[in-house]
PDB file of N, CA and C in Angstrom:
ATOM      1  N   UNK L   1       0.867  -1.155   0.011  1.00 75.00           N
ATOM      2  CA  UNK L   1       0.024  -0.028   0.009  1.00 75.00           C
ATOM      3  C   UNK L   1       0.870   1.193  -0.013  1.00 75.00           C
ATOM      4  N   UNK L   2       0.583   2.125  -0.833  1.00 81.00           N
ATOM      5  CA  UNK L   2       1.237   3.463  -0.867  1.00 81.00           C
ATOM      6  C   UNK L   2       0.243   4.542  -1.415  1.00 81.00           C
ATOM      7  N   UNK L   3       0.659   5.735  -1.194  1.00 85.00           N
ATOM      8  CA  UNK L   3      -0.105   6.838  -1.724  1.00 85.00           C
ATOM      9  C   UNK L   3       0.856   7.632  -2.623  1.00 85.00           C
ATOM     10  N   UNK L   4       0.356   8.087  -3.720  1.00 90.00           N
ATOM     11  CA  UNK L   4       1.169   8.922  -4.650  1.00 90.00           C
ATOM     12  C   UNK L   4       0.525  10.330  -4.642  1.00 90.00           C
ATOM     13  N   UNK L   5       1.391  11.330  -4.319  1.00 90.00           N
ATOM     14  CA  UNK L   5       0.984  12.698  -4.408  1.00 90.00           C
ATOM     15  C   UNK L   5       1.676  13.284  -5.613  1.00 90.00           C
ATOM     16  N   UNK L   6       0.870  14.005  -6.467  1.00 92.00           N
ATOM     17  CA  UNK L   6       1.438  14.554  -7.688  1.00 92.00           C
ATOM     18  C   UNK L   6       1.161  16.076  -7.793  1.00 92.00           C
ATOM     19  N   UNK L   7       2.203  16.753  -8.153  1.00 93.00           N
ATOM     20  CA  UNK L   7       2.132  18.183  -8.473  1.00 93.00           C
ATOM     21  C   UNK L   7       2.219  18.372  -9.941  1.00 93.00           C
ATOM     22  N   UNK L   8       1.348  19.152 -10.557  1.00 95.00           N
ATOM     23  CA  UNK L   8       1.437  19.596 -11.944  1.00 95.00           C
ATOM     24  C   UNK L   8       2.027  21.016 -11.823  1.00 95.00           C
ATOM     25  N   UNK L   9       3.217  21.214 -12.383  1.00 94.00           N
ATOM     26  CA  UNK L   9       3.869  22.535 -12.186  1.00 94.00           C
ATOM     27  C   UNK L   9       3.832  23.281 -13.511  1.00 94.00           C
ATOM     28  N   UNK L  10       3.296  24.473 -13.449  1.00 93.00           N
ATOM     29  CA  UNK L  10       3.158  25.348 -14.565  1.00 93.00           C
ATOM     30  C   UNK L  10       4.514  25.638 -15.256  1.00 93.00           C
ATOM     31  N   UNK L  11       4.489  25.902 -16.550  1.00 95.00           N
ATOM     32  CA  UNK L  11       5.759  26.288 -17.230  1.00 95.00           C
ATOM     33  C   UNK L  11       6.304  27.577 -16.563  1.00 95.00           C
ATOM     34  N   UNK L  12       7.594  27.642 -16.373  1.00 92.00           N
ATOM     35  CA  UNK L  12       8.251  28.803 -15.798  1.00 92.00           C
ATOM     36  C   UNK L  12       8.296  28.749 -14.252  1.00 92.00           C
ATOM     37  N   UNK L  13       7.859  27.638 -13.661  1.00 94.00           N
ATOM     38  CA  UNK L  13       7.874  27.456 -12.202  1.00 94.00           C
ATOM     39  C   UNK L  13       8.601  26.142 -11.874  1.00 94.00           C
ATOM     40  N   UNK L  14       8.967  26.039 -10.594  1.00 93.00           N
ATOM     41  CA  UNK L  14       9.622  24.767 -10.099  1.00 93.00           C
ATOM     42  C   UNK L  14       9.374  24.688  -8.616  1.00 93.00           C
ATOM     43  N   UNK L  15       9.509  23.399  -8.163  1.00 93.00           N
ATOM     44  CA  UNK L  15       9.402  23.096  -6.712  1.00 93.00           C
ATOM     45  C   UNK L  15      10.775  22.657  -6.242  1.00 93.00           C
ATOM     46  N   UNK L  16      11.088  23.051  -4.992  1.00 93.00           N
ATOM     47  CA  UNK L  16      12.362  22.658  -4.365  1.00 93.00           C
ATOM     48  C   UNK L  16      12.214  21.284  -3.736  1.00 93.00           C
ATOM     49  N   UNK L  17      13.134  20.384  -3.974  1.00 93.00           N
ATOM     50  CA  UNK L  17      13.128  19.037  -3.383  1.00 93.00           C
ATOM     51  C   UNK L  17      13.273  19.203  -1.871  1.00 93.00           C
ATOM     52  N   UNK L  18      14.115  20.107  -1.413  1.00 91.00           N
ATOM     53  CA  UNK L  18      14.408  20.265   0.037  1.00 91.00           C
ATOM     54  C   UNK L  18      13.117  20.726   0.824  1.00 91.00           C
ATOM     55  N   UNK L  19      12.194  21.263   0.111  1.00 91.00           N
ATOM     56  CA  UNK L  19      11.029  21.820   0.850  1.00 91.00           C
ATOM     57  C   UNK L  19       9.834  20.794   0.911  1.00 91.00           C
ATOM     58  N   UNK L  20       9.962  19.701   0.143  1.00 92.00           N
ATOM     59  CA  UNK L  20       8.853  18.682   0.118  1.00 92.00           C
ATOM     60  C   UNK L  20       8.964  17.796   1.376  1.00 92.00           C
ATOM     61  N   UNK L  21       7.967  17.902   2.192  1.00 90.00           N
ATOM     62  CA  UNK L  21       7.949  17.100   3.440  1.00 90.00           C
ATOM     63  C   UNK L  21       6.546  16.471   3.604  1.00 90.00           C
ATOM     64  N   UNK L  22       6.484  15.339   4.197  1.00 89.00           N
ATOM     65  CA  UNK L  22       5.240  14.624   4.467  1.00 89.00           C
ATOM     66  C   UNK L  22       5.417  14.052   5.890  1.00 89.00           C
ATOM     67  N   UNK L  23       4.377  14.441   6.704  1.00 87.00           N
ATOM     68  CA  UNK L  23       4.326  13.923   8.147  1.00 87.00           C
ATOM     69  C   UNK L  23       2.933  13.557   8.385  1.00 87.00           C
ATOM     70  N   UNK L  24       2.689  12.904   9.502  1.00 84.00           N
ATOM     71  CA  UNK L  24       1.371  12.509   9.906  1.00 84.00           C
ATOM     72  C   UNK L  24       0.847  13.472  10.936  1.00 84.00           C
ATOM     73  N   UNK L  25      -0.280  14.101  10.741  1.00 83.00           N
ATOM     74  CA  UNK L  25      -0.865  15.041  11.634  1.00 83.00           C
ATOM     75  C   UNK L  25      -1.212  14.410  13.022  1.00 83.00           C
ATOM     76  N   UNK L  26      -1.465  13.108  13.032  1.00 77.00           N
ATOM     77  CA  UNK L  26      -1.797  12.389  14.249  1.00 77.00           C
ATOM     78  C   UNK L  26      -0.603  11.822  14.950  1.00 77.00           C
ATOM     79  N   UNK L  27       0.591  12.001  14.370  1.00 79.00           N
ATOM     80  CA  UNK L  27       1.792  11.511  15.023  1.00 79.00           C
ATOM     81  C   UNK L  27       2.123  10.067  14.638  1.00 79.00           C
ATOM     82  N   UNK L  28       1.369   9.393  13.754  1.00 77.00           N
ATOM     83  CA  UNK L  28       1.735   8.039  13.334  1.00 77.00           C
ATOM     84  C   UNK L  28       3.053   8.064  12.623  1.00 77.00           C
ATOM     85  N   UNK L  29       3.928   7.105  12.919  1.00 79.00           N
ATOM     86  CA  UNK L  29       5.190   7.090  12.217  1.00 79.00           C
ATOM     87  C   UNK L  29       5.003   6.697  10.736  1.00 79.00           C
ATOM     88  N   UNK L  30       5.594   7.464   9.844  1.00 81.00           N
ATOM     89  CA  UNK L  30       5.491   7.183   8.483  1.00 81.00           C
ATOM     90  C   UNK L  30       6.886   6.889   7.921  1.00 81.00           C
ATOM     91  N   UNK L  31       6.969   5.898   6.994  1.00 83.00           N
ATOM     92  CA  UNK L  31       8.238   5.684   6.327  1.00 83.00           C
ATOM     93  C   UNK L  31       8.614   6.918   5.498  1.00 83.00           C
ATOM     94  N   UNK L  32       9.870   7.035   5.168  1.00 86.00           N
ATOM     95  CA  UNK L  32      10.336   8.146   4.382  1.00 86.00           C
ATOM     96  C   UNK L  32       9.708   8.099   3.006  1.00 86.00           C
ATOM     97  N   UNK L  33       9.237   9.210   2.479  1.00 89.00           N
ATOM     98  CA  UNK L  33       8.734   9.252   1.081  1.00 89.00           C
ATOM     99  C   UNK L  33       9.825   8.930   0.089  1.00 89.00           C
ATOM    100  N   UNK L  34       9.348   8.431  -1.056  1.00 90.00           N
ATOM    101  CA  UNK L  34      10.281   8.069  -2.142  1.00 90.00           C
ATOM    102  C   UNK L  34      10.245   9.214  -3.162  1.00 90.00           C
ATOM    103  N   UNK L  35      11.403   9.912  -3.317  1.00 92.00           N
ATOM    104  CA  UNK L  35      11.466  11.036  -4.210  1.00 92.00           C
ATOM    105  C   UNK L  35      12.080  10.676  -5.517  1.00 92.00           C
ATOM    106  N   UNK L  36      11.551  11.141  -6.666  1.00 94.00           N
ATOM    107  CA  UNK L  36      12.246  10.979  -7.886  1.00 94.00           C
ATOM    108  C   UNK L  36      13.440  11.909  -7.949  1.00 94.00           C
ATOM    109  N   UNK L  37      14.343  11.580  -8.910  1.00 94.00           N
ATOM    110  CA  UNK L  37      15.508  12.436  -9.063  1.00 94.00           C
ATOM    111  C   UNK L  37      15.097  13.738  -9.700  1.00 94.00           C
ATOM    112  N   UNK L  38      15.532  14.855  -9.133  1.00 94.00           N
ATOM    113  CA  UNK L  38      15.242  16.185  -9.652  1.00 94.00           C
ATOM    114  C   UNK L  38      16.406  16.690 -10.573  1.00 94.00           C
ATOM    115  N   UNK L  39      16.347  17.946 -10.924  1.00 93.00           N
ATOM    116  CA  UNK L  39      17.346  18.598 -11.686  1.00 93.00           C
ATOM    117  C   UNK L  39      18.109  19.595 -10.838  1.00 93.00           C
ATOM    118  N   UNK L  40      19.393  19.694 -10.966  1.00 94.00           N
ATOM    119  CA  UNK L  40      20.201  20.723 -10.302  1.00 94.00           C
ATOM    120  C   UNK L  40      19.884  22.079 -10.914  1.00 94.00           C
ATOM    121  N   UNK L  41      19.633  23.032 -10.083  1.00 89.00           N
ATOM    122  CA  UNK L  41      19.294  24.377 -10.478  1.00 89.00           C
ATOM    123  C   UNK L  41      19.922  25.361  -9.590  1.00 89.00           C
ATOM    124  N   UNK L  42      20.483  26.446 -10.078  1.00 86.00           N
ATOM    125  CA  UNK L  42      21.087  27.426  -9.301  1.00 86.00           C
ATOM    126  C   UNK L  42      20.196  28.724  -9.337  1.00 86.00           C
ATOM    127  N   UNK L  43      19.840  29.182  -8.132  1.00 75.00           N
ATOM    128  CA  UNK L  43      19.040  30.434  -8.119  1.00 75.00           C
ATOM    129  C   UNK L  43      19.575  31.319  -6.948  1.00 75.00           C
ATOM    130  N   UNK L  44      19.115  32.588  -7.033  1.00 75.00           N
ATOM    131  CA  UNK L  44      19.688  33.535  -6.079  1.00 75.00           C
ATOM    132  C   UNK L  44      19.190  33.358  -4.635  1.00 75.00           C
ATOM    133  N   UNK L  45      18.132  32.591  -4.423  1.00 72.00           N
ATOM    134  CA  UNK L  45      17.603  32.389  -3.090  1.00 72.00           C
ATOM    135  C   UNK L  45      18.278  31.278  -2.283  1.00 72.00           C
ATOM    136  N   UNK L  46      18.442  30.072  -2.901  1.00 77.00           N
ATOM    137  CA  UNK L  46      18.976  28.931  -2.191  1.00 77.00           C
ATOM    138  C   UNK L  46      20.225  28.389  -2.848  1.00 77.00           C
ATOM    139  N   UNK L  47      20.779  29.055  -3.877  1.00 82.00           N
ATOM    140  CA  UNK L  47      21.943  28.533  -4.474  1.00 82.00           C
ATOM    141  C   UNK L  47      21.676  27.261  -5.281  1.00 82.00           C
ATOM    142  N   UNK L  48      22.678  26.379  -5.352  1.00 89.00           N
ATOM    143  CA  UNK L  48      22.518  25.117  -6.056  1.00 89.00           C
ATOM    144  C   UNK L  48      21.521  24.192  -5.317  1.00 89.00           C
ATOM    145  N   UNK L  49      20.414  23.884  -5.957  1.00 89.00           N
ATOM    146  CA  UNK L  49      19.327  23.106  -5.349  1.00 89.00           C
ATOM    147  C   UNK L  49      18.770  22.087  -6.280  1.00 89.00           C
ATOM    148  N   UNK L  50      18.246  20.984  -5.739  1.00 94.00           N
ATOM    149  CA  UNK L  50      17.520  20.000  -6.542  1.00 94.00           C
ATOM    150  C   UNK L  50      16.107  20.517  -6.670  1.00 94.00           C
ATOM    151  N   UNK L  51      15.602  20.588  -7.890  1.00 94.00           N
ATOM    152  CA  UNK L  51      14.286  21.090  -8.132  1.00 94.00           C
ATOM    153  C   UNK L  51      13.525  20.236  -9.081  1.00 94.00           C
ATOM    154  N   UNK L  52      12.196  20.405  -9.158  1.00 95.00           N
ATOM    155  CA  UNK L  52      11.353  19.690 -10.166  1.00 95.00           C
ATOM    156  C   UNK L  52      10.625  20.686 -11.003  1.00 95.00           C
ATOM    157  N   UNK L  53      10.636  20.365 -12.312  1.00 95.00           N
ATOM    158  CA  UNK L  53       9.870  21.147 -13.301  1.00 95.00           C
ATOM    159  C   UNK L  53       8.766  20.256 -13.856  1.00 95.00           C
ATOM    160  N   UNK L  54       7.767  20.868 -14.385  1.00 95.00           N
ATOM    161  CA  UNK L  54       6.655  20.192 -15.104  1.00 95.00           C
ATOM    162  C   UNK L  54       5.709  19.399 -14.199  1.00 95.00           C
ATOM    163  N   UNK L  55       6.280  18.272 -13.617  1.00 95.00           N
ATOM    164  CA  UNK L  55       5.465  17.407 -12.773  1.00 95.00           C
ATOM    165  C   UNK L  55       6.386  16.596 -11.845  1.00 95.00           C
ATOM    166  N   UNK L  56       5.858  16.373 -10.617  1.00 95.00           N
ATOM    167  CA  UNK L  56       6.612  15.496  -9.676  1.00 95.00           C
ATOM    168  C   UNK L  56       5.596  14.564  -9.011  1.00 95.00           C
ATOM    169  N   UNK L  57       5.960  13.349  -8.864  1.00 94.00           N
ATOM    170  CA  UNK L  57       5.118  12.391  -8.096  1.00 94.00           C
ATOM    171  C   UNK L  57       5.953  11.837  -6.955  1.00 94.00           C
ATOM    172  N   UNK L  58       5.370  12.004  -5.789  1.00 91.00           N
ATOM    173  CA  UNK L  58       5.997  11.559  -4.545  1.00 91.00           C
ATOM    174  C   UNK L  58       5.288  10.364  -4.012  1.00 91.00           C
ATOM    175  N   UNK L  59       6.025   9.228  -3.820  1.00 91.00           N
ATOM    176  CA  UNK L  59       5.374   7.977  -3.340  1.00 91.00           C
ATOM    177  C   UNK L  59       5.614   7.911  -1.850  1.00 91.00           C
ATOM    178  N   UNK L  60       4.522   7.632  -1.132  1.00 86.00           N
ATOM    179  CA  UNK L  60       4.585   7.500   0.316  1.00 86.00           C
ATOM    180  C   UNK L  60       4.115   6.122   0.717  1.00 86.00           C
ATOM    181  N   UNK L  61       5.035   5.255   1.151  1.00 84.00           N
ATOM    182  CA  UNK L  61       4.656   3.923   1.561  1.00 84.00           C
ATOM    183  C   UNK L  61       3.862   3.940   2.870  1.00 84.00           C
ATOM    184  N   UNK L  62       2.755   3.210   2.866  1.00 77.00           N
ATOM    185  CA  UNK L  62       1.936   3.102   4.088  1.00 77.00           C
ATOM    186  C   UNK L  62       1.703   1.662   4.498  1.00 77.00           C
ATOM    187  N   UNK L  63       2.664   0.771   4.127  1.00 74.00           N
ATOM    188  CA  UNK L  63       2.485  -0.638   4.385  1.00 74.00           C
ATOM    189  C   UNK L  63       2.534  -1.036   5.843  1.00 74.00           C
ATOM    190  N   UNK L  64       3.138  -0.326   6.701  1.00 72.00           N
ATOM    191  CA  UNK L  64       3.243  -0.644   8.078  1.00 72.00           C
ATOM    192  C   UNK L  64       2.089  -0.234   8.950  1.00 72.00           C
ATOM    193  N   UNK L  65       1.088   0.451   8.347  1.00 70.00           N
ATOM    194  CA  UNK L  65      -0.030   0.964   9.102  1.00 70.00           C
ATOM    195  C   UNK L  65      -1.166  -0.036   9.096  1.00 70.00           C
ATOM    196  N   UNK L  66      -1.893  -0.106  10.207  1.00 69.00           N
ATOM    197  CA  UNK L  66      -3.016  -1.056  10.321  1.00 69.00           C
ATOM    198  C   UNK L  66      -4.161  -0.746   9.298  1.00 69.00           C
ATOM    199  N   UNK L  67      -4.851  -1.806   8.821  1.00 71.00           N
ATOM    200  CA  UNK L  67      -6.000  -1.629   7.878  1.00 71.00           C
ATOM    201  C   UNK L  67      -7.040  -0.716   8.540  1.00 71.00           C
ATOM    202  N   UNK L  68      -7.793  -0.003   7.658  1.00 73.00           N
ATOM    203  CA  UNK L  68      -8.882   0.885   8.083  1.00 73.00           C
ATOM    204  C   UNK L  68      -8.374   2.072   8.876  1.00 73.00           C
ATOM    205  N   UNK L  69      -7.144   2.420   8.769  1.00 75.00           N
ATOM    206  CA  UNK L  69      -6.623   3.565   9.532  1.00 75.00           C
ATOM    207  C   UNK L  69      -6.861   4.786   8.698  1.00 75.00           C
ATOM    208  N   UNK L  70      -7.219   5.879   9.307  1.00 81.00           N
ATOM    209  CA  UNK L  70      -7.307   7.196   8.662  1.00 81.00           C
ATOM    210  C   UNK L  70      -6.090   7.924   9.017  1.00 81.00           C
ATOM    211  N   UNK L  71      -5.341   8.402   7.977  1.00 82.00           N
ATOM    212  CA  UNK L  71      -4.127   9.164   8.185  1.00 82.00           C
ATOM    213  C   UNK L  71      -4.351  10.544   7.578  1.00 82.00           C
ATOM    214  N   UNK L  72      -4.056  11.563   8.386  1.00 88.00           N
ATOM    215  CA  UNK L  72      -4.026  12.869   7.831  1.00 88.00           C
ATOM    216  C   UNK L  72      -2.543  13.224   7.488  1.00 88.00           C
ATOM    217  N   UNK L  73      -2.253  13.236   6.264  1.00 88.00           N
ATOM    218  CA  UNK L  73      -0.942  13.586   5.808  1.00 88.00           C
ATOM    219  C   UNK L  73      -0.759  15.074   5.762  1.00 88.00           C
ATOM    220  N   UNK L  74       0.240  15.628   6.424  1.00 92.00           N
ATOM    221  CA  UNK L  74       0.576  17.011   6.316  1.00 92.00           C
ATOM    222  C   UNK L  74       1.708  17.204   5.298  1.00 92.00           C
ATOM    223  N   UNK L  75       1.385  17.896   4.270  1.00 92.00           N
ATOM    224  CA  UNK L  75       2.303  18.034   3.160  1.00 92.00           C
ATOM    225  C   UNK L  75       2.764  19.450   2.984  1.00 92.00           C
ATOM    226  N   UNK L  76       4.059  19.689   3.038  1.00 94.00           N
ATOM    227  CA  UNK L  76       4.636  21.011   2.857  1.00 94.00           C
ATOM    228  C   UNK L  76       5.464  21.077   1.572  1.00 94.00           C
ATOM    229  N   UNK L  77       5.449  22.246   0.901  1.00 93.00           N
ATOM    230  CA  UNK L  77       6.195  22.433  -0.305  1.00 93.00           C
ATOM    231  C   UNK L  77       6.466  23.908  -0.612  1.00 93.00           C
ATOM    232  N   UNK L  78       7.499  24.209  -1.365  1.00 93.00           N
ATOM    233  CA  UNK L  78       7.774  25.519  -1.780  1.00 93.00           C
ATOM    234  C   UNK L  78       8.301  25.539  -3.178  1.00 93.00           C
ATOM    235  N   UNK L  79       7.842  26.574  -3.936  1.00 91.00           N
ATOM    236  CA  UNK L  79       8.279  26.727  -5.293  1.00 91.00           C
ATOM    237  C   UNK L  79       8.577  28.139  -5.639  1.00 91.00           C
ATOM    238  N   UNK L  80       9.167  28.304  -6.864  1.00 89.00           N
ATOM    239  CA  UNK L  80       9.534  29.622  -7.315  1.00 89.00           C
ATOM    240  C   UNK L  80       9.071  29.815  -8.751  1.00 89.00           C
ATOM    241  N   UNK L  81       8.847  31.086  -9.157  1.00 90.00           N
ATOM    242  CA  UNK L  81       8.781  31.479 -10.554  1.00 90.00           C
ATOM    243  C   UNK L  81      10.171  31.716 -11.047  1.00 90.00           C
ATOM    244  N   UNK L  82      10.550  31.112 -12.122  1.00 84.00           N
ATOM    245  CA  UNK L  82      11.943  31.257 -12.596  1.00 84.00           C
ATOM    246  C   UNK L  82      12.289  32.709 -12.834  1.00 84.00           C
ATOM    247  N   UNK L  83      13.447  33.115 -12.310  1.00 78.00           N
ATOM    248  CA  UNK L  83      14.025  34.433 -12.491  1.00 78.00           C
ATOM    249  C   UNK L  83      13.116  35.565 -11.921  1.00 78.00           C
ATOM    250  N   UNK L  84      12.209  35.215 -11.031  1.00 82.00           N
ATOM    251  CA  UNK L  84      11.332  36.246 -10.450  1.00 82.00           C
ATOM    252  C   UNK L  84      11.314  36.125  -8.931  1.00 82.00           C
ATOM    253  N   UNK L  85      10.475  35.317  -8.385  1.00 84.00           N
ATOM    254  CA  UNK L  85      10.333  35.296  -6.955  1.00 84.00           C
ATOM    255  C   UNK L  85       9.963  33.942  -6.433  1.00 84.00           C
ATOM    256  N   UNK L  86      10.063  33.697  -5.139  1.00 85.00           N
ATOM    257  CA  UNK L  86       9.658  32.458  -4.521  1.00 85.00           C
ATOM    258  C   UNK L  86       8.520  32.647  -3.680  1.00 85.00           C
ATOM    259  N   UNK L  87       7.716  31.613  -3.625  1.00 89.00           N
ATOM    260  CA  UNK L  87       6.511  31.657  -2.735  1.00 89.00           C
ATOM    261  C   UNK L  87       6.835  31.193  -1.321  1.00 89.00           C
ATOM    262  N   UNK L  88       6.040  31.625  -0.366  1.00 93.00           N
ATOM    263  CA  UNK L  88       6.248  31.012   0.966  1.00 93.00           C
ATOM    264  C   UNK L  88       5.944  29.566   0.947  1.00 93.00           C
ATOM    265  N   UNK L  89       6.454  28.871   1.995  1.00 94.00           N
ATOM    266  CA  UNK L  89       6.148  27.449   2.102  1.00 94.00           C
ATOM    267  C   UNK L  89       4.680  27.279   2.257  1.00 94.00           C
ATOM    268  N   UNK L  90       4.135  26.298   1.492  1.00 93.00           N
ATOM    269  CA  UNK L  90       2.689  26.030   1.471  1.00 93.00           C
ATOM    270  C   UNK L  90       2.460  24.751   2.275  1.00 93.00           C
ATOM    271  N   UNK L  91       1.366  24.658   3.033  1.00 94.00           N
ATOM    272  CA  UNK L  91       1.041  23.497   3.858  1.00 94.00           C
ATOM    273  C   UNK L  91      -0.405  23.065   3.463  1.00 94.00           C
ATOM    274  N   UNK L  92      -0.617  21.757   3.364  1.00 92.00           N
ATOM    275  CA  UNK L  92      -1.948  21.248   3.148  1.00 92.00           C
ATOM    276  C   UNK L  92      -2.045  19.959   3.893  1.00 92.00           C
ATOM    277  N   UNK L  93      -3.235  19.583   4.248  1.00 92.00           N
ATOM    278  CA  UNK L  93      -3.543  18.304   4.914  1.00 92.00           C
ATOM    279  C   UNK L  93      -4.427  17.472   3.987  1.00 92.00           C
ATOM    280  N   UNK L  94      -3.923  16.239   3.817  1.00 88.00           N
ATOM    281  CA  UNK L  94      -4.628  15.326   2.891  1.00 88.00           C
ATOM    282  C   UNK L  94      -5.058  14.088   3.680  1.00 88.00           C
ATOM    283  N   UNK L  95      -6.398  13.958   3.947  1.00 89.00           N
ATOM    284  CA  UNK L  95      -6.872  12.782   4.670  1.00 89.00           C
ATOM    285  C   UNK L  95      -6.874  11.542   3.775  1.00 89.00           C
ATOM    286  N   UNK L  96      -6.320  10.460   4.351  1.00 84.00           N
ATOM    287  CA  UNK L  96      -6.237   9.192   3.576  1.00 84.00           C
ATOM    288  C   UNK L  96      -6.831   8.086   4.422  1.00 84.00           C
ATOM    289  N   UNK L  97      -7.778   7.348   3.870  1.00 82.00           N
ATOM    290  CA  UNK L  97      -8.310   6.185   4.635  1.00 82.00           C
ATOM    291  C   UNK L  97      -7.850   4.888   3.924  1.00 82.00           C
ATOM    292  N   UNK L  98      -7.127   4.144   4.716  1.00 76.00           N
ATOM    293  CA  UNK L  98      -6.576   2.853   4.260  1.00 76.00           C
ATOM    294  C   UNK L  98      -7.651   1.813   4.120  1.00 76.00           C
ATOM    295  N   UNK L  99      -7.680   0.932   3.098  1.00 73.00           N
ATOM    296  CA  UNK L  99      -8.671  -0.093   3.023  1.00 73.00           C
ATOM    297  C   UNK L  99      -8.484  -1.144   4.028  1.00 73.00           C
TER     298      UNK L  99
END
């Protein structure tokens, strides 16, 4: 069992790998997410960083959790508009009910 979270990234924008985090709002221990390889990018805000363009899919293994568990995933991420500005870190909660 796993959950895949996907971002569709508009042209001219990117997400920082270092800012993508997933935790459990209820404190359940979660395995580390599986990140795809990004591209190295140098910008004025964070220097040389691994980033994602176009689309990124993050796989979150949930195999160690009991069946019928409801998990509220807290997801944080940050992105930038190329050669312009960066957005503040965004946070969202995604409720997942395991079968």
